[in-house]
One Martini backbone bead per residue (centre of mass of N, CA, C, O) as a GRO file, in nm:
protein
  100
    1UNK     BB    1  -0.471  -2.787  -1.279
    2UNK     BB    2  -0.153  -2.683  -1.273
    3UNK     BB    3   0.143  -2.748  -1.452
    4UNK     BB    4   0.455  -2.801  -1.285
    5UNK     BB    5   0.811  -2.819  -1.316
    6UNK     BB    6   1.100  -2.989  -1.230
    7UNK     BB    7   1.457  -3.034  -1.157
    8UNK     BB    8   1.611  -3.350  -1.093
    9UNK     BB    9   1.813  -3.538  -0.920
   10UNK     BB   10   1.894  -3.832  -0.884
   11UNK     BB   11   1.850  -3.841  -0.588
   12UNK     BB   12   1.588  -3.670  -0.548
   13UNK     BB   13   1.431  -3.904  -0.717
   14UNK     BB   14   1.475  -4.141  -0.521
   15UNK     BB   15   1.367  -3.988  -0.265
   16UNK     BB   16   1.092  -3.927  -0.374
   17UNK     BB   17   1.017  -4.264  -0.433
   18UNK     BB   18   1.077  -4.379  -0.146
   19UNK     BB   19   0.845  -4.169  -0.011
   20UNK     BB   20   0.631  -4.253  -0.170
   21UNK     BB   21   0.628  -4.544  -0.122
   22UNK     BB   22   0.603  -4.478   0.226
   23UNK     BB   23   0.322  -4.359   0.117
   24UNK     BB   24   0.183  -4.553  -0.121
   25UNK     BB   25   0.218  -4.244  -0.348
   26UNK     BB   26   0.242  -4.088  -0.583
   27UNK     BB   27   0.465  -3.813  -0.689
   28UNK     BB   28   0.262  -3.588  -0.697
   29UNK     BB   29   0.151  -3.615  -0.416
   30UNK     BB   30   0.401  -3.596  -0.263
   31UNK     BB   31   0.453  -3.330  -0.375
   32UNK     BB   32   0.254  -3.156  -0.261
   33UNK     BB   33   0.288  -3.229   0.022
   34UNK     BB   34   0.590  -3.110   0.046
   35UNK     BB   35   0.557  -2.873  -0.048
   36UNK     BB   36   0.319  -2.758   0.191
   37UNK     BB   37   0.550  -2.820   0.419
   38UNK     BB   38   0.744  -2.642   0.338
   39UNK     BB   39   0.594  -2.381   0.330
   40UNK     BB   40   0.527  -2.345   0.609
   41UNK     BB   41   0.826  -2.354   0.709
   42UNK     BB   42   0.905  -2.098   0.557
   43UNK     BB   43   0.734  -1.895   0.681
   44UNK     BB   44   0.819  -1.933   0.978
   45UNK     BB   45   1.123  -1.858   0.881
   46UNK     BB   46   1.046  -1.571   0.823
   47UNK     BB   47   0.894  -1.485   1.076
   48UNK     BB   48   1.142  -1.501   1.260
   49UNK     BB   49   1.340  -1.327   1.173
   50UNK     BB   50   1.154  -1.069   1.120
   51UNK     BB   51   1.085  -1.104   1.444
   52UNK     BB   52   1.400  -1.059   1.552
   53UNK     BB   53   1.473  -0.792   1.389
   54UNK     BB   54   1.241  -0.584   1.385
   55UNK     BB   55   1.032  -0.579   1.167
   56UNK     BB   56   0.764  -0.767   1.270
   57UNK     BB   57   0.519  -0.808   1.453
   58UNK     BB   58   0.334  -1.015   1.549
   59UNK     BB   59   0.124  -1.010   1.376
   60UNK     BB   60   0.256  -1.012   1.134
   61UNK     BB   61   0.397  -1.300   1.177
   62UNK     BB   62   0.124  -1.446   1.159
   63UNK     BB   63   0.062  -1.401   0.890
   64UNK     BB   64   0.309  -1.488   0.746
   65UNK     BB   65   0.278  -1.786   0.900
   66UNK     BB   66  -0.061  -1.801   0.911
   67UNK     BB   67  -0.141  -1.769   1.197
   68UNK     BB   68  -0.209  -1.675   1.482
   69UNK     BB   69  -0.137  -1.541   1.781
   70UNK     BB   70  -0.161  -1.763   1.948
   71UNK     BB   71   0.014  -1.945   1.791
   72UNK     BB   72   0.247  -1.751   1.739
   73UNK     BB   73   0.364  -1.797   2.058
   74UNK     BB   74   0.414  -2.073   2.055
   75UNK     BB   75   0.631  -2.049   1.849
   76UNK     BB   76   0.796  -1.842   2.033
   77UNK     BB   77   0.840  -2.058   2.259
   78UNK     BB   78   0.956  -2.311   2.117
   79UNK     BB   79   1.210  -2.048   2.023
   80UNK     BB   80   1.292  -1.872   2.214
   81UNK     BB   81   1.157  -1.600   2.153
   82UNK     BB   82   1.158  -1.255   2.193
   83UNK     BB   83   0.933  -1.074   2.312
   84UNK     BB   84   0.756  -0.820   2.098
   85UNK     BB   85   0.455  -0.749   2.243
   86UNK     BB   86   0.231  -0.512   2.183
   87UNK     BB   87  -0.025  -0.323   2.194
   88UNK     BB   88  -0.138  -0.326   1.895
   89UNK     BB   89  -0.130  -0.639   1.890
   90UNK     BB   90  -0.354  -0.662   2.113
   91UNK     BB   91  -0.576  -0.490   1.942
   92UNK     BB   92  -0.593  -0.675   1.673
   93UNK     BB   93  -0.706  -0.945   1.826
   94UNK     BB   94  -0.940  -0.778   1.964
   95UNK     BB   95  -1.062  -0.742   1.706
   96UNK     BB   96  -1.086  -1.001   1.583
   97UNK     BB   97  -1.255  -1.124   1.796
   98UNK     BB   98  -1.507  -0.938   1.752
   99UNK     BB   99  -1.554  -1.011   1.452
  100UNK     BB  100  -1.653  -1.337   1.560
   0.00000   0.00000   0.00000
């Protein structure tokens, strides 16, 4: 497994031990947890940017943000998001439910 550092200020490494310990476990193991959820939020949050901009169709959305369409539908509702799913957004759902 690669090794990677970054520089922490002393809150957030306060934050961080805090953490740590309210989940019973090392800081390595918190921190890729925390990363992982993270890096989930961030993804979500650029695909509702740029499916709320027209910038990518559904389809593209639900790839950014990594879940399927029907997730991502999910996701669309909970966040009242303006609905932009084309039909070739379904037709690309449908190949893809074919090749399951």
């Amino acid at each position: 497994m690669p090794t990677i550092s970054a520089r922490l200020g002393s809150e957030e490494k306060a934050e961080l031990d805090e953490v740590a310990a309210l989940l019973s476990e090392d800081r390595s193991t918190t921190i890729r947890k925390a990363l992982g959820e993270g890096l989930e939020t961030l993804r979500v949050r650029v695909a509702v940017e740029r499916y709320q901009s027209g910038d990518v169709s559904a389809a593209e959305a639900a790839q950014i943000a990594d879940c399927s369409i029907a997730e991502w539908l999910d996701v669309s509702r909970e966040r009242n998001l303006t609905t932009q799913l084309q039909l070739s957004d379904l037709e690309l759902d449908a190949d893809t439910a074919a090749e399951l």
